[in-house]
Coordinates of C-alpha atoms in Angstrom, one line a residue:
Chain D
M287 CA -60.8 -10.5 5.7
I288 CA -57.9 -12.7 4.3
S289 CA -58.3 -12.7 0.3
K290 CA -58.6 -16.0 -1.7
E291 CA -55.5 -14.5 -3.5
E292 CA -53.2 -14.0 -0.5
I293 CA -54.4 -17.7 0.9
T294 CA -52.8 -18.7 -2.8
K295 CA -49.7 -17.0 -2.2
I296 CA -48.9 -18.0 1.7
A297 CA -49.7 -21.6 0.3
G298 CA -47.4 -21.1 -2.6
L299 CA -44.5 -19.8 -0.1
A300 CA -45.0 -22.6 2.1
M301 CA -45.1 -25.2 -1.0
L302 CA -48.8 -26.4 0.0
E303 CA -51.0 -27.3 -2.6
L304 CA -55.0 -26.5 -1.5
S305 CA -57.9 -27.2 -3.2
E306 CA -60.5 -24.3 -3.6
N307 CA -62.6 -25.6 -0.6
E308 CA -59.1 -25.6 1.4
K309 CA -58.4 -22.5 0.5
A310 CA -62.0 -21.0 1.6
E311 CA -61.7 -22.8 5.0
Y312 CA -58.1 -21.7 5.5
S313 CA -59.1 -18.1 4.3
S314 CA -61.6 -17.4 7.3
Q315 CA -59.6 -19.5 9.9
L316 CA -56.6 -17.4 9.3
S317 CA -58.7 -14.2 9.4
S318 CA -60.0 -15.1 12.9
L319 CA -56.7 -15.9 14.0
L320 CA -55.4 -12.3 12.6
G321 CA -58.7 -10.9 14.4
Y322 CA -56.8 -11.9 17.9
F323 CA -53.7 -9.8 17.0
N324 CA -55.9 -6.9 16.0
E325 CA -57.4 -6.8 19.3
I326 CA -53.9 -6.8 20.9
Q327 CA -53.0 -3.6 18.3
D328 CA -55.6 -1.7 20.3
L329 CA -53.9 -2.0 23.4
D330 CA -51.7 1.0 24.7
L331 CA -48.2 -0.4 24.4
A332 CA -46.1 2.4 24.8
G333 CA -42.8 1.8 26.9
V334 CA -43.6 -1.9 26.6
E335 CA -40.2 -3.8 25.1
P336 CA -41.3 -6.0 22.0
T337 CA -40.8 -9.5 22.8
N338 CA -39.1 -11.8 20.3
H339 CA -39.0 -15.0 22.2
A340 CA -40.9 -16.5 25.2
L341 CA -37.8 -18.4 26.7
V342 CA -36.7 -17.4 30.3
A343 CA -33.0 -17.8 30.0
D344 CA -31.1 -15.6 27.5
N345 CA -27.3 -16.0 26.4
V346 CA -27.1 -19.8 26.3
L347 CA -24.2 -21.1 24.9
R348 CA -22.1 -24.2 24.5
E349 CA -18.1 -24.6 24.1
D350 CA -17.0 -25.5 21.0
T351 CA -16.0 -29.3 21.4
A352 CA -17.0 -31.8 18.8
V353 CA -18.8 -34.8 19.7
P354 CA -19.4 -37.8 17.5
S355 CA -22.4 -37.3 14.9
L356 CA -25.0 -39.8 14.1
G357 CA -23.1 -42.0 11.5
Q358 CA -24.3 -42.1 7.9
N359 CA -26.4 -45.2 8.1
V360 CA -28.7 -43.6 10.9
V361 CA -28.7 -40.0 8.9
V362 CA -30.1 -41.8 5.8
A363 CA -32.5 -43.8 7.4
G364 CA -34.8 -41.3 7.8
A365 CA -34.7 -40.1 4.1
P366 CA -37.9 -41.1 1.8
A367 CA -35.3 -41.8 -1.0
T368 CA -31.4 -42.4 -0.6
D369 CA -28.4 -44.0 -2.4
G370 CA -27.2 -45.3 1.0
K371 CA -24.6 -42.3 1.2
S372 CA -27.0 -39.2 0.7
Y373 CA -30.2 -37.9 0.4
R374 CA -31.6 -38.5 -3.1
V375 CA -33.9 -35.9 -4.4
P376 CA -35.8 -34.8 -7.9
A377 CA -32.8 -33.5 -10.0
I378 CA -32.0 -29.8 -8.9
I379 CA -31.9 -27.5 -12.7
E380 CA -31.9 -24.1 -10.8
T381 CA -28.5 -23.4 -12.5
E382 CA -30.1 -23.2 -16.2
E383 CA -29.2 -20.0 -17.6
Q384 CA -29.9 -18.0 -20.7
P385 CA -27.7 -15.0 -22.3
Chain K
M102 CA -22.0 9.4 -21.8
K103 CA -19.8 8.5 -19.3
Y104 CA -21.0 6.0 -16.9
E105 CA -20.0 5.2 -13.2
A106 CA -20.7 1.9 -11.6
V107 CA -21.6 1.4 -8.0
I108 CA -20.5 -2.0 -6.7
G109 CA -21.2 -3.6 -3.0
L110 CA -19.9 -6.9 -2.1
E111 CA -21.5 -9.6 0.2
V112 CA -18.8 -12.0 1.6
H113 CA -19.6 -15.0 3.0
V114 CA -16.8 -16.8 5.4
Q115 CA -16.6 -19.9 6.7
L116 CA -15.5 -19.7 10.5
S117 CA -12.8 -22.4 11.3
T118 CA -14.3 -23.3 14.7
N119 CA -14.0 -27.2 15.5
T120 CA -17.6 -27.7 15.8
K121 CA -20.9 -26.3 13.8
I122 CA -22.7 -23.0 15.0
F123 CA -25.8 -24.9 16.6
C124 CA -24.5 -28.2 17.3
S125 CA -21.6 -30.3 18.4
C126 CA -20.9 -32.0 14.8
S127 CA -17.4 -32.0 13.8
T128 CA -16.3 -29.4 10.7
R129 CA -13.6 -31.1 9.9
Y130 CA -15.5 -33.5 7.5
S131 CA -13.6 -32.7 4.3
G132 CA -12.7 -35.8 2.2
N133 CA -15.0 -37.9 4.3
E134 CA -18.0 -39.5 3.2
P135 CA -21.2 -37.9 3.0
N136 CA -23.5 -37.1 5.8
T137 CA -21.2 -38.5 8.4
S138 CA -20.7 -35.2 10.4
V139 CA -24.7 -34.5 10.9
C140 CA -26.9 -34.9 13.6
E141 CA -30.3 -34.4 14.6
V142 CA -30.0 -30.7 15.1
C143 CA -28.3 -29.8 11.6
S144 CA -30.3 -32.3 9.9
G145 CA -33.3 -30.3 11.2
Q146 CA -35.1 -33.1 13.0
P147 CA -38.5 -32.2 14.7
G148 CA -38.1 -31.4 18.4
V149 CA -34.4 -30.7 18.7
L150 CA -32.9 -27.7 20.3
P151 CA -30.1 -25.6 18.8
V152 CA -27.5 -24.0 21.0
L153 CA -24.9 -21.6 20.0
N154 CA -21.2 -22.1 20.1
A155 CA -19.6 -19.5 22.2
E156 CA -16.5 -19.6 19.8
V157 CA -18.9 -18.4 17.1
L158 CA -19.9 -15.4 18.9
K159 CA -16.4 -14.6 20.2
R160 CA -15.3 -15.0 16.6
A161 CA -18.0 -12.6 15.2
V162 CA -17.3 -9.9 17.8
K163 CA -13.4 -10.4 17.0
T164 CA -14.3 -10.0 13.3
G165 CA -16.3 -6.9 13.9
L166 CA -13.7 -5.1 16.1
A167 CA -11.1 -5.9 13.5
L168 CA -13.3 -4.3 10.7
N169 CA -13.8 -1.0 12.8
C170 CA -17.7 -1.9 13.6
S171 CA -19.8 -1.1 16.6
I172 CA -20.7 -4.3 18.5
A173 CA -24.6 -4.7 19.3
K174 CA -25.3 -4.9 23.1
R175 CA -28.0 -7.1 22.3
T176 CA -28.2 -9.6 19.2
K177 CA -30.5 -12.4 18.1
F178 CA -31.1 -14.8 15.4
D179 CA -34.3 -15.1 12.7
R180 CA -35.4 -17.6 10.6
K181 CA -35.2 -17.0 7.0
N182 CA -37.7 -19.2 5.1
Y183 CA -37.2 -20.6 1.9
F184 CA -37.4 -24.4 0.3
Y185 CA -34.1 -26.1 -1.6
P186 CA -32.7 -29.7 -0.8
D187 CA -29.7 -28.2 0.9
L188 CA -31.5 -26.7 3.5
P189 CA -32.8 -29.7 5.8
K190 CA -35.5 -27.0 7.9
G191 CA -36.7 -25.2 5.0
Y192 CA -35.6 -21.9 7.0
Q193 CA -31.7 -21.0 7.2
V194 CA -31.1 -19.5 11.1
S195 CA -29.7 -16.0 10.1
Q196 CA -29.9 -12.7 11.8
F197 CA -32.0 -10.1 10.2
D198 CA -32.8 -7.0 12.4
M199 CA -30.6 -7.4 15.1
P200 CA -26.8 -8.3 13.4
I201 CA -24.0 -8.9 16.0
C202 CA -21.9 -6.1 14.0
A203 CA -22.7 -2.9 12.2
N204 CA -21.0 0.3 10.7
G205 CA -17.6 -0.8 10.2
Y206 CA -15.0 0.0 7.4
I207 CA -11.9 -1.3 5.3
I208 CA -9.2 0.9 4.0
V209 CA -8.2 0.1 0.8
N210 CA -5.1 1.0 -1.6
D211 CA -2.0 -0.7 -0.1
G212 CA -0.2 2.7 -1.0
L213 CA 1.7 0.6 -3.7
A214 CA 0.3 2.7 -6.8
E215 CA 1.7 6.2 -6.8
G216 CA -0.5 8.9 -6.5
K217 CA -3.5 6.7 -5.3
K218 CA -5.1 7.7 -1.9
D219 CA -6.2 5.7 1.1
K220 CA -10.4 5.2 0.4
K221 CA -12.7 3.8 3.1
I222 CA -15.0 1.3 2.3
G223 CA -17.8 0.8 4.5
I224 CA -18.9 -2.3 6.4
T225 CA -23.0 -2.3 6.9
R226 CA -23.3 -5.3 8.8
I227 CA -21.7 -8.6 9.6
H228 CA -24.4 -11.4 10.9
M229 CA -24.2 -15.0 11.9
E230 CA -25.8 -17.6 10.3
E231 CA -25.6 -21.6 9.3
D232 CA -24.1 -22.9 6.1
A233 CA -26.2 -24.9 4.0
G234 CA -25.5 -28.8 2.5
K235 CA -24.4 -29.5 -0.7
N236 CA -26.1 -31.0 -3.8
V237 CA -24.5 -33.4 -5.9
H238 CA -25.8 -33.6 -9.3
G239 CA -26.4 -37.5 -10.4
S240 CA -25.3 -38.6 -13.6
D241 CA -28.8 -39.7 -14.7
G242 CA -30.1 -36.4 -14.9
K243 CA -32.9 -37.2 -12.7
S244 CA -31.9 -37.0 -9.4
S245 CA -29.6 -35.0 -7.1
F246 CA -28.1 -36.1 -4.0
V247 CA -27.7 -34.0 -0.8
D248 CA -25.0 -34.4 1.6
Y249 CA -25.9 -32.1 5.1
N250 CA -22.2 -32.3 6.2
R251 CA -21.7 -28.8 5.5
A252 CA -25.3 -27.9 7.1
G253 CA -24.6 -25.9 10.1
V254 CA -21.4 -24.7 9.5
P255 CA -20.9 -21.5 11.3
L256 CA -20.8 -18.6 8.5
L257 CA -19.9 -14.7 8.9
E258 CA -22.1 -12.7 6.3
I259 CA -19.9 -9.3 5.6
V260 CA -21.9 -6.6 3.3
S261 CA -20.0 -3.7 2.3
E262 CA -22.0 -0.5 1.7
P263 CA -21.9 0.4 -2.0
D264 CA -18.8 2.3 -2.1
I265 CA -16.9 0.1 -4.6
R266 CA -16.6 2.1 -7.9
T267 CA -14.3 -0.3 -10.2
S268 CA -13.6 -4.2 -10.4
S269 CA -10.0 -3.4 -9.2
E270 CA -11.3 -1.5 -6.1
A271 CA -13.3 -4.8 -5.4
K272 CA -10.2 -7.0 -5.6
E273 CA -8.6 -5.0 -3.0
Y274 CA -11.4 -4.6 -0.8
L275 CA -11.6 -8.4 -0.9
E276 CA -7.8 -8.6 -0.5
K277 CA -7.8 -6.7 2.5
L278 CA -10.6 -8.4 4.1
K279 CA -8.9 -11.7 3.7
T280 CA -5.4 -10.3 5.2
I281 CA -7.7 -8.9 8.1
L282 CA -9.4 -12.2 8.8
K283 CA -6.3 -14.3 8.7
Y284 CA -4.5 -11.9 11.0
I285 CA -7.3 -12.5 13.5
D286 CA -7.3 -16.4 12.3
V287 CA -11.2 -16.8 12.4
S288 CA -11.3 -18.2 8.8
D289 CA -9.1 -20.1 6.4
C290 CA -10.4 -18.0 3.5
N291 CA -9.9 -20.0 0.8
M292 CA -12.2 -18.9 -2.0
E293 CA -11.3 -22.2 -4.1
D294 CA -12.1 -24.6 -1.4
G295 CA -15.0 -22.4 -0.7
S296 CA -14.2 -21.1 3.1
L297 CA -14.4 -17.5 1.2
R298 CA -17.6 -16.4 -1.1
C299 CA -18.5 -13.2 -2.5
D300 CA -21.4 -12.2 -4.4
A301 CA -21.6 -8.9 -6.0
N302 CA -24.2 -6.5 -6.5
V303 CA -23.4 -3.8 -9.4
S304 CA -25.0 -1.0 -11.1
V305 CA -24.4 1.9 -13.5
R306 CA -25.5 5.2 -13.7
P307 CA -24.6 8.1 -15.8
A308 CA -21.4 9.9 -14.4
G309 CA -22.1 12.9 -11.6
E310 CA -25.7 11.1 -11.1
T311 CA -26.5 10.5 -7.2
K312 CA -29.8 8.4 -7.5
L313 CA -28.6 4.6 -8.0
G314 CA -29.2 2.4 -11.1
T315 CA -31.2 -0.9 -10.9
K316 CA -28.9 -3.1 -9.5
V317 CA -28.0 -6.7 -10.7
E318 CA -26.8 -9.5 -8.2
I319 CA -23.9 -11.6 -9.6
K320 CA -22.8 -14.9 -7.8
N321 CA -20.7 -18.2 -8.5
M322 CA -17.6 -16.7 -8.6
N323 CA -14.6 -18.6 -7.7
S324 CA -11.5 -16.7 -7.3
F325 CA -10.6 -12.9 -6.8
R326 CA -9.8 -12.6 -10.3
G327 CA -12.9 -14.1 -11.3
V328 CA -14.8 -11.4 -9.0
Q329 CA -13.1 -8.7 -11.1
K330 CA -13.9 -10.3 -14.3
A331 CA -17.4 -10.9 -13.6
I332 CA -17.8 -7.1 -12.3
D333 CA -15.8 -5.7 -15.6
Y334 CA -18.1 -7.9 -17.9
E335 CA -21.3 -6.8 -16.3
I336 CA -20.4 -2.8 -16.0
E337 CA -19.8 -3.3 -19.7
R338 CA -22.8 -5.0 -20.5
Q339 CA -25.1 -2.6 -18.3
I340 CA -23.8 0.5 -20.1
K341 CA -24.4 -1.2 -23.4
V342 CA -28.0 -2.0 -22.1
C343 CA -28.4 1.9 -21.0
E344 CA -27.0 3.4 -24.2
S345 CA -29.1 0.9 -26.5
G346 CA -32.1 2.9 -24.6
S347 CA -33.4 -0.2 -22.9
K348 CA -33.7 -0.6 -18.9
I349 CA -31.8 -2.9 -16.9
T350 CA -33.5 -5.7 -15.2
Q351 CA -33.3 -6.6 -11.5
E352 CA -32.2 -10.0 -11.3
T353 CA -29.6 -12.4 -10.2
R354 CA -26.9 -13.6 -13.0
L355 CA -24.7 -16.2 -12.4
Y356 CA -20.7 -16.0 -13.4
D357 CA -19.6 -18.5 -16.4
E358 CA -15.9 -18.9 -15.8
A359 CA -15.0 -20.5 -18.8
K360 CA -16.8 -18.2 -20.9
A361 CA -15.9 -15.0 -18.7
V362 CA -19.5 -14.1 -19.2
T363 CA -22.5 -13.4 -16.9
L364 CA -25.7 -15.0 -17.5
T365 CA -29.3 -14.9 -16.2
M366 CA -30.5 -17.2 -13.6
R367 CA -33.7 -19.2 -14.9
K368 CA -36.3 -16.8 -13.7
K369 CA -37.9 -17.8 -10.5
E370 CA -42.2 -17.7 -11.0
E371 CA -42.3 -15.7 -7.9
A372 CA -40.0 -13.4 -6.3
F373 CA -38.5 -14.5 -3.1
D374 CA -39.9 -13.5 0.0
Y375 CA -38.1 -15.0 2.9
R376 CA -40.6 -14.0 5.8
Y377 CA -38.1 -13.5 8.2
F378 CA -39.4 -13.8 12.0
P379 CA -37.6 -14.3 15.0
E380 CA -35.9 -18.0 16.1
P381 CA -38.1 -19.1 18.7
D382 CA -35.4 -21.8 19.8
L383 CA -32.8 -19.6 20.4
P384 CA -32.5 -17.0 22.9
P385 CA -31.1 -13.2 22.5
Y386 CA -27.6 -13.1 23.5
D387 CA -26.2 -9.8 25.7
I388 CA -22.8 -8.6 24.5
A389 CA -21.2 -7.6 28.1
P390 CA -18.8 -4.6 27.3
K391 CA -16.1 -6.3 29.6
D392 CA -16.4 -9.0 26.9
I393 CA -16.0 -6.9 24.0
D394 CA -12.9 -5.3 25.9
A395 CA -11.2 -8.5 26.7
I396 CA -11.7 -9.5 22.8
N397 CA -10.0 -6.0 21.9
S398 CA -7.3 -6.4 23.5
A399 CA -6.3 -9.5 22.5
L400 CA -6.5 -8.4 18.8
P401 CA -3.3 -9.0 16.8
E402 CA -1.4 -6.0 15.3
L403 CA -3.4 -5.4 12.2
P404 CA -1.8 -4.6 8.8
D405 CA -2.6 -1.2 8.7
A406 CA -0.8 -0.6 12.2
K407 CA 2.0 -2.9 10.8
F408 CA 2.5 -1.3 7.9
A409 CA 2.6 2.3 9.4
R410 CA 5.1 0.7 11.9
Y411 CA 7.6 -0.4 9.1
I412 CA 7.4 2.5 7.9
N413 CA 7.6 4.9 10.7
E414 CA 9.7 2.8 13.1
M415 CA 11.8 0.6 11.1
Q416 CA 12.4 3.0 7.8
L417 CA 11.2 0.1 5.6
S418 CA 10.6 1.4 2.3
V419 CA 6.3 1.5 1.1
Y420 CA 7.0 -1.3 -1.4
D421 CA 8.5 -3.3 1.3
A422 CA 6.2 -2.8 4.3
S423 CA 3.4 -3.4 2.0
L424 CA 4.3 -6.7 1.1
L425 CA 5.3 -7.7 4.5
S426 CA 2.2 -6.2 6.4
N427 CA -0.3 -8.0 3.4
N428 CA 1.4 -11.4 4.4
P429 CA 0.5 -12.1 7.8
S430 CA 2.9 -15.5 8.3
L431 CA 5.6 -13.4 6.4
A432 CA 5.3 -10.4 8.8
A433 CA 5.1 -12.3 11.9
F434 CA 8.6 -14.1 10.4
F435 CA 9.8 -10.4 10.2
D436 CA 8.8 -9.3 13.6
E437 CA 10.4 -12.1 15.1
C438 CA 13.5 -11.4 13.3
A439 CA 13.5 -8.3 14.1
A440 CA 13.0 -8.5 17.6
G441 CA 16.8 -10.1 17.4
Y442 CA 18.5 -8.1 14.6
K443 CA 18.6 -4.7 14.0
N444 CA 19.5 -4.4 10.1
Y445 CA 16.0 -4.7 9.4
K446 CA 16.5 -3.6 5.5
A447 CA 18.5 -6.9 5.5
I448 CA 16.1 -9.0 7.0
T449 CA 13.4 -7.5 4.4
N450 CA 16.0 -8.2 1.3
W451 CA 16.4 -12.0 2.2
L452 CA 12.7 -12.4 3.0
L453 CA 11.4 -10.9 0.0
G454 CA 13.9 -11.7 -2.2
D455 CA 15.8 -15.1 -2.1
I456 CA 13.3 -16.6 0.6
S457 CA 10.1 -15.8 -1.5
K458 CA 11.7 -17.1 -4.2
K459 CA 12.3 -20.3 -2.9
M460 CA 8.9 -20.6 -1.2
N461 CA 7.6 -19.9 -5.0
E462 CA 9.5 -22.3 -6.6
L463 CA 8.5 -25.0 -3.9
G464 CA 5.0 -24.0 -3.8
I465 CA 4.8 -23.0 -0.1
E466 CA 2.4 -19.9 0.9
D467 CA 3.0 -20.1 4.5
I468 CA 6.5 -19.7 5.6
F469 CA 6.1 -21.4 8.9
S470 CA 4.9 -24.5 7.0
S471 CA 9.0 -24.7 5.2
R472 CA 11.9 -25.4 7.1
I473 CA 13.5 -22.0 7.8
R474 CA 12.9 -20.5 11.2
P475 CA 13.8 -16.7 12.2
E476 CA 16.7 -18.4 14.0
N477 CA 18.3 -20.2 10.8
L478 CA 17.7 -16.8 9.1
L479 CA 19.3 -14.8 11.9
E480 CA 22.3 -16.8 12.6
M481 CA 22.9 -16.6 9.0
L482 CA 22.9 -12.9 8.7
V483 CA 25.2 -12.7 11.9
L484 CA 27.7 -15.2 9.6
I485 CA 27.6 -12.9 6.6
D486 CA 28.2 -9.4 8.9
N487 CA 31.2 -11.4 11.0
G488 CA 32.7 -12.2 7.4
T489 CA 32.4 -16.0 7.9
I490 CA 30.4 -16.3 4.5
S491 CA 29.9 -14.0 1.6
G492 CA 26.1 -12.9 0.5
K493 CA 26.7 -15.2 -2.5
I494 CA 27.3 -18.4 -0.5
A495 CA 24.5 -17.2 2.0
K496 CA 22.2 -17.9 -1.1
T497 CA 23.4 -21.7 -0.9
V498 CA 23.1 -21.7 2.6
V499 CA 19.1 -20.4 2.0
D500 CA 19.0 -23.4 -0.4
E501 CA 20.1 -26.3 2.0
I502 CA 18.1 -24.5 5.2
F503 CA 14.7 -25.3 2.9
A504 CA 16.0 -28.6 1.9
S505 CA 17.4 -29.9 5.6
G506 CA 16.4 -27.2 7.9
E507 CA 19.6 -27.1 9.5
K508 CA 21.3 -24.8 11.4
S509 CA 23.3 -22.1 9.3
S510 CA 26.7 -23.0 11.3
K511 CA 26.3 -26.7 10.7
I512 CA 25.4 -26.1 6.8
I513 CA 28.2 -24.2 6.5
E514 CA 30.5 -26.8 8.2
K515 CA 29.1 -29.9 6.5
L516 CA 29.5 -28.1 2.7
G517 CA 32.4 -26.0 3.7
L518 CA 31.6 -22.9 2.9
V519 CA 33.5 -20.7 5.1
Q520 CA 34.6 -17.6 3.7
I521 CA 38.2 -17.6 3.2
S522 CA 39.8 -14.5 5.0
D523 CA 43.5 -15.9 5.3
D524 CA 45.6 -13.7 3.8
G525 CA 48.8 -15.8 3.0
F526 CA 46.0 -18.4 1.0
I527 CA 44.6 -15.3 -0.9
L528 CA 47.9 -13.9 -1.9
K529 CA 48.6 -17.2 -3.3
I530 CA 45.6 -17.5 -5.5
I531 CA 46.3 -14.1 -6.3
N532 CA 49.8 -14.9 -7.4
E533 CA 48.8 -17.7 -9.3
V534 CA 45.8 -15.7 -11.2
V535 CA 48.3 -12.7 -12.1
A536 CA 51.0 -15.6 -13.5
E537 CA 48.2 -16.9 -15.6
N538 CA 46.8 -13.9 -17.0
P539 CA 49.7 -11.2 -18.0
K540 CA 47.5 -10.0 -20.9
S541 CA 45.0 -8.6 -18.4
I542 CA 48.1 -7.2 -16.3
S543 CA 49.5 -5.2 -18.9
D544 CA 46.0 -3.7 -19.7
Y545 CA 45.7 -2.8 -16.1
I546 CA 49.2 -1.5 -16.4
S547 CA 48.1 0.8 -19.4
G548 CA 45.2 2.4 -17.5
K549 CA 42.5 -0.4 -18.1
E550 CA 40.9 -0.4 -14.7
A551 CA 38.4 -2.7 -15.9
A552 CA 40.7 -5.7 -15.6
V553 CA 40.8 -5.4 -11.8
G554 CA 37.1 -7.0 -12.1
F555 CA 38.0 -9.8 -14.7
L556 CA 40.9 -10.6 -12.0
V557 CA 38.4 -10.9 -9.1
G558 CA 36.3 -13.1 -11.0
Q559 CA 39.4 -15.8 -11.8
I560 CA 40.3 -15.4 -8.2
M561 CA 36.8 -16.0 -7.0
K562 CA 36.5 -18.9 -9.6
K563 CA 39.4 -20.6 -8.0
T564 CA 38.3 -20.5 -4.4
R565 CA 34.7 -21.4 -5.7
G566 CA 33.6 -18.2 -4.2
K567 CA 34.7 -18.6 -0.7
A568 CA 37.3 -16.2 -0.7
N569 CA 36.6 -13.0 1.0
P570 CA 35.3 -10.3 -1.7
K571 CA 36.4 -7.1 0.4
L572 CA 40.0 -8.7 1.3
V573 CA 40.4 -10.0 -2.5
N574 CA 39.7 -6.8 -3.8
E575 CA 41.9 -5.0 -1.4
M576 CA 44.7 -7.2 -1.7
L577 CA 44.5 -7.5 -5.3
I578 CA 44.9 -3.7 -5.7
T579 CA 47.6 -3.7 -3.5
E580 CA 49.6 -6.3 -5.5
L581 CA 48.7 -4.8 -8.7
A582 CA 49.8 -1.4 -7.4
K583 CA 53.2 -3.0 -6.6
L584 CA 53.6 -4.9 -10.1
K585 CA 52.7 -0.8 -11.6
N586 CA 55.2 0.8 -10.1
A587 CA 57.8 -1.5 -10.2

C-alpha cells in the first residue's frame, strides 16, 4: 500500500495539487497498479535482458541538415501568455542568494 | 591543521553541429529574434517524435576517443524530470546509466613549470543531452520571458573524477580540455558566450585523510579565471568553517563574479529528485567497432603527441613546443611551414615572436583569420636566408603582410626594401661615414673597438637599414684596418 505521505511527495514532484479525497483515491489506484509489477517480480527472469523501450527499430538517426523552423508567431501562438516574441511566465527568482 | 581540497569538474560543451540534437532546427540562431529556431519537437508539443542527429553521436564518440575513454557498445537516453520554465517538456532528455563514453583521462601540466610532473585527471563519463532554453527577466519584476532557440542544442557533459587538488590544476584541466576539443573541432568552446560551461564540486579534508569531505557544488562561473577564483574562495571558506568546529552543508552555491565570493543559492524546499527513466521515444544505439575505428583513424594529431614530436623530432624547446601545441591554429600553421622549410627554430621564432605580437595588437586569436599564410612566411624566410632582406627589414615585411596580405617578394619590391649587397655602393657609404666621424676613427686606431658598432650604426642609418649588415661589418673592418696600418 502506498502511503498518503508518498502520494503527497509524488504529487509535489509532479507539481499537482491534490485534495485529501484525491490523495486517498490515487493511493489505492497506484497501489493496485504497483501490485501488477509485484506479480512480474515473482517471475524467474534469470537470463532475460532488461527491456528499456518497446520500439522494434534500433539505431534510428537523421542527417545533420537544417530545415526551416515553425516561425516565431506560430511558436508563441500556443503560449498561455506572451509578449508576441517569447513565452511569458511568472518572474523567476531562483538566483536569489544569501551569504 | 593542514587541509587538502578535492575538486571535480562538470563541463558542458555545446556541439557546433548544424542542427539540434533531436530535430532539424538550426543551431545558428545567434543574434536572431527569440523563438525563431523552434519546432514542435524542441518546444515539446505532444505527440512528436525526436530523432537523434547522427553528427551528435559521431562527435560524442570522437570526443570520447580524444579523451582516452572507452566507448559504449550500446547506449540509450533517459528522461531527467524537473520543472523549470526553460525546459519545455518538463524533462530533459539526457543519459543516465548507459552513457556513450566512460573511463577516460586528460594529462595536465604543459611541462612549462620546472620540476612539475604530469598528472592524470580521470574522466568518469561523457554523456549526450539537450540544452535548455533561456530565461530573460522582465523589467517589471513580475514576468520572465522564455526563448526556446537554445532548447535542444546538443550538449556533451564531461564529468571528471575528483582528482583535482588545486584551483590552478582545475584551470590547467579546463585549458587542456578546451585545446583538445578545438583540435577535434567538435565545439566552439567559448566560455563567454556559453558554448563551454563549468560547474565545480569542491570539498576539503585534513591532509592525509582518505575519506571525502562534504561537497559543495559551485555554479555560475563565466571564465577560466572565474573558475579558479571561485574554487580558491570556496576552499578558504570551507577550511574556515571546519576550523570553527562547524560542519559543511551540502549545497549549491553561486559564484558572484563582481564580489569574487560564492553565495548560497536559495534553499529548495525539497531536494531534487529527478526520477530518471528510459526515454521511450528514442531507441537504444549500438556503436559498431568499425565505426569507432573509422572515427579513431580520422582523429587529428592531438596536443600531447604534437608536443612530443616537436621536442623529439624537431628539437624545439619545451617552452616553444608547449606554446605551439596548445594553440591548434598556430600549430597547424607551423606544421604547414615545417613541411617546406627545415629551419624549424626560425619558423618558431617568427610565429611566437613578431607574428604573435602582431596578432595580439590586432586582437586576432586564430592566425588563419589574419592575412598571413604559411607561403608568405616561407617566402620571407627564404629571402632572409639568401640575403635579399635583413632580419630587421623582415619585421617591416611582416607588418605589411598583415596589412595587405601580399607576397613578401612583392612587398619588398613595392617598398624598396631589398637589402643592399652592392660592394661599390657600400664602400661609398663607408667612406662617407669615415670622413664624417674623425673622432670615432681616432678612437678605433687608439684601440677602442666599440667605435666599430657606432660606425656600423651610422652606415645602416644612411642606408635606412637596407645595407647587408654582414657585408657592412666585414668591409668596414677591412677599411679600418687599412686606416690603422696606414
